[in-house]
Amino acid sequence: MRHLDPSSSSGAAAPISGSPSCGLSSTCEPAGVRVDRVMLYEGLREVEIIEDCHCEAKMSWCVRVPSLKTYHSETPYESVIDAGKCVGSKGAPEGFSCVPTKFDSTLIETPNKVELIQTVAQCKLMEGCYRIPYVEYHYEITYNDDGVKVESLREIDVGRCLGSCTSGSRCLLRSASDLGECLLWAEGQGNACVPQDYESHTFLSQHGQIRTVLAITSCLCQS
C-alpha cells in the first residue's frame, strides 16, 4: 500500500504567517458596504453589510477618504454614494481623534419617496469629548387652519458624541533618551464619550403615528 506524505499533498494548508495581511503600513478596511433596512422591535433599523475589503494605507494626518455605500441593492432604485469617513493621525498626541466636523447630504430615490443620506464632508483632529451636529430628516404630517393635511420634511439636529476620553496617561514605560516616546502602553481604551443630556422632538409621522426623536444636547466621558 502506498502512503502519501502529508507535506507533499496539494491540499495542504499554507503556513499562517504572523505578519498582518496588508503589511505594517496598511490596514484591512471595507471597500464596499451594502445598507439593508430591517424591522426590529424598536422599529426600522439600518444594517451595514461589508461586501469587499482592501488594504488601505495608514495616514499620518487627519483626512477624509471615500467610503462607498450601496442603498436598495439589486432593485431599480439601487444607488451607490460616497458617504465618506475620517482616517489618519496615527502619530496624533494622546487624547486627540480624527473626527467629522462638517456634513453634507445626498438625495436618492426610494420605492416610496426620495431620501436624504448624510455624508461626511470634512474631518479634523479634535481633542476631548464633544458634541457635533448630525442632522436627520423625517416626514411630518401637520394640518392647516382649514383642516387640510400637509406633509413636509422636518430637519432635526440629533447630534453625535465624538472624541476620546482618557483618564491620565496610559504609558507604563517611557524611553530614557526620549521622554515623548512610550515603550509600553497599558491595555484598554480609556473611557467612552457618551451623551449626557437629551431633548425630545415629537411629531406625527407620515403613517399617522406619534413619533418621538431624542436629540443629544451635551456629551461627557463615562467609564
GROMACS .gro file of C-alpha atoms in nm:
model
  223
    1MET     CA    1   0.000   0.000   0.000
    2ARG     CA    2   0.127   0.343  -0.093
    3HIS     CA    3   0.137   0.608   0.180
    4LEU     CA    4   0.118   0.977   0.095
    5ASP     CA    5   0.337   1.228   0.271
    6PRO     CA    6   0.101   1.494   0.412
    7SER     CA    7   0.359   1.764   0.343
    8SER     CA    8   0.355   1.680  -0.028
    9SER     CA    9  -0.024   1.685  -0.062
   10SER     CA   10  -0.160   1.955  -0.291
   11GLY     CA   11  -0.440   2.019  -0.042
   12ALA     CA   12  -0.205   2.100   0.244
   13ALA     CA   13  -0.275   2.435   0.403
   14ALA     CA   14  -0.010   2.700   0.371
   15PRO     CA   15   0.158   2.803   0.696
   16ILE     CA   16  -0.005   3.101   0.863
   17SER     CA   17   0.225   3.396   0.892
   18GLY     CA   18   0.221   3.620   1.195
   19SER     CA   19   0.255   3.930   0.977
   20PRO     CA   20  -0.052   4.144   0.901
   21SER     CA   21  -0.214   4.058   0.568
   22CYS     CA   22  -0.184   4.418   0.449
   23GLY     CA   23   0.166   4.482   0.580
   24LEU     CA   24   0.274   4.718   0.854
   25SER     CA   25   0.199   5.036   0.659
   26SER     CA   26  -0.163   4.948   0.576
   27THR     CA   27  -0.481   4.823   0.741
   28CYS     CA   28  -0.759   4.599   0.613
   29GLU     CA   29  -1.068   4.816   0.566
   30PRO     CA   30  -1.411   4.778   0.399
   31ALA     CA   31  -1.404   4.863   0.028
   32GLY     CA   32  -1.778   4.831  -0.028
   33VAL     CA   33  -2.075   4.832   0.211
   34ARG     CA   34  -2.437   4.740   0.142
   35VAL     CA   35  -2.700   4.912   0.355
   36ASP     CA   36  -3.008   4.700   0.430
   37ARG     CA   37  -3.312   4.804   0.629
   38VAL     CA   38  -3.460   4.554   0.872
   39MET     CA   39  -3.762   4.578   1.101
   40LEU     CA   40  -3.681   4.518   1.468
   41TYR     CA   41  -3.887   4.555   1.785
   42GLU     CA   42  -3.750   4.909   1.819
   43GLY     CA   43  -3.858   4.993   1.464
   44LEU     CA   44  -3.684   5.016   1.127
   45ARG     CA   45  -3.305   4.998   1.153
   46GLU     CA   46  -3.021   5.018   0.903
   47VAL     CA   47  -2.766   4.735   0.892
   48GLU     CA   48  -2.435   4.779   0.711
   49ILE     CA   49  -2.303   4.463   0.543
   50ILE     CA   50  -1.939   4.457   0.431
   51GLU     CA   51  -1.918   4.312   0.080
   52ASP     CA   52  -1.550   4.363   0.000
   53CYS     CA   53  -1.225   4.463   0.172
   54HIS     CA   54  -0.898   4.619   0.064
   55CYS     CA   55  -0.566   4.732   0.207
   56GLU     CA   56  -0.575   5.100   0.299
   57ALA     CA   57  -0.255   5.296   0.365
   58LYS     CA   58  -0.216   5.433   0.717
   59MET     CA   59  -0.230   5.811   0.707
   60SER     CA   60  -0.009   6.029   0.925
   61TRP     CA   61  -0.257   6.319   0.910
   62CYS     CA   62  -0.632   6.351   0.955
   63VAL     CA   63  -0.812   6.332   0.622
   64ARG     CA   64  -1.146   6.243   0.466
   65VAL     CA   65  -1.139   5.939   0.237
   66PRO     CA   66  -1.410   5.783   0.018
   67SER     CA   67  -1.644   5.525   0.171
   68LEU     CA   68  -1.883   5.371  -0.080
   69LYS     CA   69  -2.226   5.255   0.038
   70THR     CA   70  -2.494   5.084  -0.172
   71TYR     CA   71  -2.860   5.152  -0.095
   72HIS     CA   72  -3.155   4.943  -0.223
   73SER     CA   73  -2.921   4.683  -0.370
   74GLU     CA   74  -3.045   4.473  -0.663
   75THR     CA   75  -3.354   4.689  -0.716
   76PRO     CA   76  -3.434   4.953  -0.980
   77TYR     CA   77  -3.357   5.212  -0.710
   78GLU     CA   78  -3.003   5.091  -0.640
   79SER     CA   79  -2.775   5.385  -0.557
   80VAL     CA   80  -2.406   5.396  -0.470
   81ILE     CA   81  -2.293   5.704  -0.280
   82ASP     CA   82  -1.967   5.818  -0.127
   83ALA     CA   83  -2.059   5.858   0.241
   84GLY     CA   84  -1.701   5.942   0.336
   85LYS     CA   85  -1.510   5.864   0.655
   86CYS     CA   86  -1.226   6.007   0.862
   87VAL     CA   87  -0.893   5.829   0.888
   88GLY     CA   88  -0.536   5.904   0.982
   89SER     CA   89  -0.344   6.088   1.252
   90LYS     CA   90  -0.160   5.770   1.357
   91GLY     CA   91   0.100   5.989   1.527
   92ALA     CA   92  -0.151   6.222   1.694
   93PRO     CA   93  -0.099   6.318   2.059
   94GLU     CA   94  -0.288   6.116   2.318
   95GLY     CA   95  -0.644   6.238   2.364
   96PHE     CA   96  -0.686   6.359   2.004
   97SER     CA   97  -0.912   6.192   1.746
   98CYS     CA   98  -0.971   6.232   1.373
   99VAL     CA   99  -1.345   6.301   1.353
  100PRO     CA  100  -1.605   6.451   1.116
  101THR     CA  101  -1.659   6.825   1.167
  102LYS     CA  102  -1.875   6.903   0.864
  103PHE     CA  103  -2.151   6.705   0.694
  104ASP     CA  104  -2.332   6.717   0.361
  105SER     CA  105  -2.634   6.532   0.222
  106THR     CA  106  -2.714   6.338  -0.094
  107LEU     CA  107  -3.060   6.280  -0.240
  108ILE     CA  108  -3.151   5.927  -0.353
  109GLU     CA  109  -3.472   5.777  -0.491
  110THR     CA  110  -3.653   5.506  -0.295
  111PRO     CA  111  -3.958   5.286  -0.372
  112ASN     CA  112  -4.174   5.530  -0.172
  113LYS     CA  113  -4.018   5.875  -0.171
  114VAL     CA  114  -3.685   6.049  -0.207
  115GLU     CA  115  -3.446   6.016   0.085
  116LEU     CA  116  -3.164   6.234   0.214
  117ILE     CA  117  -2.845   6.048   0.310
  118GLN     CA  118  -2.600   6.233   0.532
  119THR     CA  119  -2.234   6.217   0.428
  120VAL     CA  120  -1.903   6.325   0.580
  121ALA     CA  121  -1.769   6.638   0.410
  122GLN     CA  122  -1.473   6.736   0.629
  123CYS     CA  123  -1.253   6.587   0.902
  124LYS     CA  124  -1.037   6.745   1.168
  125LEU     CA  125  -0.810   6.643   1.453
  126MET     CA  126  -1.002   6.723   1.773
  127GLU     CA  127  -0.926   6.686   2.141
  128GLY     CA  128  -1.152   6.551   2.412
  129CYS     CA  129  -1.520   6.456   2.415
  130TYR     CA  130  -1.765   6.688   2.244
  131ARG     CA  131  -2.095   6.711   2.057
  132ILE     CA  132  -2.114   6.768   1.682
  133PRO     CA  133  -2.422   6.844   1.470
  134TYR     CA  134  -2.581   6.545   1.295
  135VAL     CA  135  -2.899   6.616   1.101
  136GLU     CA  136  -3.176   6.364   1.038
  137TYR     CA  137  -3.475   6.419   0.812
  138HIS     CA  138  -3.823   6.290   0.896
  139TYR     CA  139  -4.153   6.317   0.713
  140GLU     CA  140  -4.404   6.505   0.929
  141ILE     CA  141  -4.782   6.538   0.898
  142THR     CA  142  -4.949   6.864   1.006
  143TYR     CA  143  -5.292   7.019   0.947
  144ASN     CA  144  -5.352   7.378   0.842
  145ASP     CA  145  -5.631   7.606   0.965
  146ASP     CA  146  -5.871   7.457   0.710
  147GLY     CA  147  -5.806   7.104   0.834
  148VAL     CA  148  -5.613   7.005   0.522
  149LYS     CA  149  -5.333   6.755   0.578
  150VAL     CA  150  -4.987   6.885   0.489
  151GLU     CA  151  -4.685   6.658   0.455
  152SER     CA  152  -4.340   6.812   0.493
  153LEU     CA  153  -3.980   6.714   0.557
  154ARG     CA  154  -3.865   6.801   0.909
  155GLU     CA  155  -3.498   6.859   0.986
  156ILE     CA  156  -3.377   6.757   1.335
  157ASP     CA  157  -3.022   6.801   1.462
  158VAL     CA  158  -2.994   6.485   1.674
  159GLY     CA  159  -2.622   6.535   1.739
  160ARG     CA  160  -2.342   6.288   1.796
  161CYS     CA  161  -2.076   6.246   2.063
  162LEU     CA  162  -1.724   6.220   1.926
  163GLY     CA  163  -1.371   6.242   2.054
  164SER     CA  164  -1.168   6.044   2.303
  165CYS     CA  165  -1.166   6.017   2.680
  166THR     CA  166  -0.852   5.918   2.865
  167SER     CA  167  -0.811   5.910   3.241
  168GLY     CA  168  -0.450   6.018   3.275
  169SER     CA  169  -0.161   5.876   3.078
  170ARG     CA  170  -0.172   5.505   2.988
  171CYS     CA  171   0.204   5.495   2.930
  172LEU     CA  172   0.374   5.250   3.167
  173LEU     CA  173   0.730   5.283   3.039
  174ARG     CA  174   0.895   5.572   2.855
  175SER     CA  175   1.222   5.584   2.664
  176ALA     CA  176   1.517   5.710   2.870
  177SER     CA  177   1.654   5.900   2.570
  178ASP     CA  178   1.320   6.045   2.456
  179LEU     CA  179   1.054   6.102   2.720
  180GLY     CA  180   0.798   6.168   2.447
  181GLU     CA  181   0.829   5.808   2.327
  182CYS     CA  182   0.621   5.547   2.510
  183LEU     CA  183   0.764   5.194   2.506
  184LEU     CA  184   0.480   5.018   2.689
  185TRP     CA  185   0.112   5.111   2.699
  186ALA     CA  186  -0.148   4.989   2.947
  187GLU     CA  187  -0.431   4.783   2.798
  188GLY     CA  188  -0.775   4.933   2.748
  189GLN     CA  189  -0.922   5.220   2.554
  190GLY     CA  190  -0.997   5.453   2.843
  191ASN     CA  191  -1.342   5.596   2.899
  192ALA     CA  192  -1.619   5.641   2.643
  193CYS     CA  193  -1.756   5.969   2.509
  194VAL     CA  194  -2.133   5.931   2.555
  195PRO     CA  195  -2.446   6.153   2.553
  196GLN     CA  196  -2.522   6.336   2.877
  197ASP     CA  197  -2.843   6.530   2.808
  198TYR     CA  198  -3.120   6.499   2.552
  199GLU     CA  199  -3.416   6.696   2.424
  200SER     CA  200  -3.719   6.535   2.262
  201HIS     CA  201  -3.890   6.622   1.933
  202THR     CA  202  -4.243   6.483   1.893
  203PHE     CA  203  -4.437   6.489   1.567
  204LEU     CA  204  -4.694   6.299   1.362
  205SER     CA  205  -4.525   6.061   1.117
  206GLN     CA  206  -4.635   6.000   0.758
  207HIS     CA  207  -4.808   5.682   0.879
  208GLY     CA  208  -5.024   5.881   1.119
  209GLN     CA  209  -4.838   5.768   1.432
  210ILE     CA  210  -4.695   5.994   1.701
  211ARG     CA  211  -4.317   5.964   1.695
  212THR     CA  212  -4.055   6.099   1.934
  213VAL     CA  213  -3.692   6.156   1.834
  214LEU     CA  214  -3.429   6.223   2.100
  215ALA     CA  215  -3.158   6.476   2.020
  216ILE     CA  216  -2.827   6.490   2.207
  217THR     CA  217  -2.760   6.828   2.367
  218SER     CA  218  -2.435   6.754   2.554
  219CYS     CA  219  -2.171   6.482   2.595
  220LEU     CA  220  -1.940   6.361   2.871
  221CYS     CA  221  -1.674   6.099   2.944
  222GLN     CA  222  -1.806   5.790   3.118
  223SER     CA  223  -1.648   5.460   3.220
   0.00000   0.00000   0.00000
